[in-house]
Amino acid sequence: MRLSVAAAISHGRVYRRFGLSPRSRLDLLRNLVTALVRYERIETPWARADEMRGYAERLIDYAKRGDKDERAMRMADFWLTEKDLIHKLFKVLAPRFQPHAGSYTRLLQIPNRDGLDRAKMAVIELKGNPLPPLVRPRRDSDRTLLNQLLKGYRQDAQRARGT
Amino acid sequence: RVSSDGKTPKFQPPPKPVIIDRKTKKEESRFLSPEFIPPRGRKDPLKYYIERKDMIQRRKVFNIPEFYVGHILAVTTANPLASDKSSRFVGICIQRGGTGLGATFVLRNVIEDQGVEICYELYSPRIQAIEVLKLEKRLDENLMYLRDALPEYSTVDVNMKPVPRMDNEEIPVNKVQVRMKPKPWSKRWERPKYNIKGIKFELPEHKMQAAQKWSQPWLEFDMLREYDTSKIEEKIRKELSEELEK
């Protein structure tokens, strides 16, 4: 039940509060971004993944500018705590996403965490990663009405072409 | 005319006039007034579009010159209580605020040892003329610290003549370091959040370092706070140039 309407109104504030302070919030998100760049698919609470998504996509936009750019290099240096990932960002991820204009990540919800907190978990992954896909696109079964009608139409067309 | 050796001199055509093409320079210095750029938010862009149409209508009738913070302006407004029904105020522009039709600018001057600041609305119908007397940019976007500076830095001569300016020249930046009155000030200008470059701080070293305690170095890396206006500006410039040509 809605305990307080006032608690849900944010008056246009878009950034969630994490950790102990604004610095701590950025550090937390920085660790998550580093992990995402390293493993390309991570499982975290949904709120953190959602917050981190914006930063990850902007980081890739900066990386697309090229590593000669002073500002891009400073951003990558701040956001990636493990310095070998800076090379991966500029040499592997930037060319991979060069044809796209945006939306380099995919966020999918998974069943709640098993611990006491039952937190809403999500999986965030970079598109085009080498791991097996999370969602297999399933074709509709042959038994549906529409597919049966289409099958019949195809067979009639073949018979008409044959004779 | 008889030449020295008896022959008629060969006709020397006059030197051809050299035409300096200034057109390319003019296109580069495209100034877009800051009140045209819509702020970040979830409002419908239709609202800003309608406001821009009204702003363009007003600009067609009344000329609002290009000016920045730090320029010295003279504004004549309609005043029913004055004898010629208009009043003139000269001052330095210390701040430009607001977006859309409510855009304002604050002019500051010191008249008979009393500091006066007047906030005018750019698109108000009461304004009859805005003249730019002196063009100069300053190191900061907001000169509110002039309130706590010595009065000589805010005094502007009321009968100042407009300083002539060559077209297509860069607007000069005045790198003056302003000296302040003794503390307390209206705001703690030494703190890094104001990021003021135009004050000559005569505070002791330990006070300057204590002020750095409030610095937030992570803020420049917070990517989501950046508002990239280049594409929006392009669209608005195109719209403006189309409308003003009509």
XYZ file of N, CA and C in Angstrom, chain A residues 15 22-23 25-26 54-55 58-59 62 71 74-75 78-79, chain B residues 40 42 216-228:
90
model
N 18.942 11.440 -10.532
C 20.042 10.579 -10.071
C 19.660 9.902 -8.768
N 28.035 11.502 -2.504
C 28.102 11.568 -3.974
C 29.396 10.983 -4.535
N 30.511 11.166 -3.776
C 31.784 10.604 -4.224
C 31.713 9.091 -4.194
N 29.021 7.311 -4.391
C 28.119 6.831 -5.442
C 28.878 6.674 -6.757
N 29.706 7.677 -7.074
C 30.461 7.596 -8.331
C 31.478 6.461 -8.278
N 23.696 4.525 -18.126
C 23.935 5.822 -18.747
C 25.412 6.143 -18.815
N 26.124 5.877 -17.699
C 27.548 6.177 -17.666
C 28.329 5.317 -18.636
N 27.816 6.599 -22.200
C 28.540 7.860 -22.448
C 30.034 7.618 -22.529
N 30.520 6.630 -21.742
C 31.956 6.328 -21.798
C 32.322 5.807 -23.178
N 32.534 8.626 -25.567
C 33.810 9.316 -25.441
C 34.908 8.526 -26.122
N 40.523 14.752 -23.598
C 39.413 14.614 -22.669
C 38.931 13.168 -22.586
N 41.257 11.215 -20.382
C 41.077 11.509 -18.956
C 39.855 10.830 -18.397
N 38.770 10.849 -19.178
C 37.540 10.183 -18.739
C 37.781 8.695 -18.568
N 39.743 7.946 -15.499
C 38.986 8.029 -14.250
C 38.052 6.852 -14.102
N 37.304 6.529 -15.192
C 36.227 5.561 -15.058
C 36.693 4.117 -15.002
N 17.564 21.721 -20.025
C 17.343 20.281 -19.995
C 16.119 19.974 -19.188
N 11.978 17.671 -19.118
C 11.017 16.807 -19.784
C 9.861 17.583 -20.380
N 34.810 19.623 -5.308
C 34.270 18.309 -5.657
C 34.944 17.858 -6.943
N 36.126 17.236 -6.857
C 36.865 16.932 -8.088
C 36.200 15.884 -8.957
N 35.245 15.118 -8.344
C 34.601 14.087 -9.167
C 33.551 14.666 -10.094
N 33.175 15.916 -9.857
C 32.072 16.494 -10.622
C 32.401 16.650 -12.102
N 33.683 16.879 -12.425
C 34.000 17.072 -13.846
C 33.939 15.744 -14.601
N 34.005 14.604 -13.844
C 33.938 13.311 -14.517
C 32.540 12.739 -14.543
N 31.584 13.446 -13.938
C 30.217 12.944 -13.905
C 29.588 13.225 -15.267
N 29.591 12.200 -16.134
C 29.255 12.420 -17.534
C 27.794 12.760 -17.753
N 26.909 12.251 -16.879
C 25.499 12.488 -17.137
C 25.083 13.918 -16.866
N 25.951 14.695 -16.182
C 25.567 16.083 -15.915
C 25.881 17.005 -17.075
N 26.613 16.496 -18.065
C 26.960 17.367 -19.189
C 25.772 17.545 -20.097
N 25.587 18.779 -20.574
C 24.474 19.077 -21.474
C 25.089 19.537 -22.782
N 25.045 18.633 -23.769
C 25.678 18.945 -25.045
C 24.688 19.683 -25.924
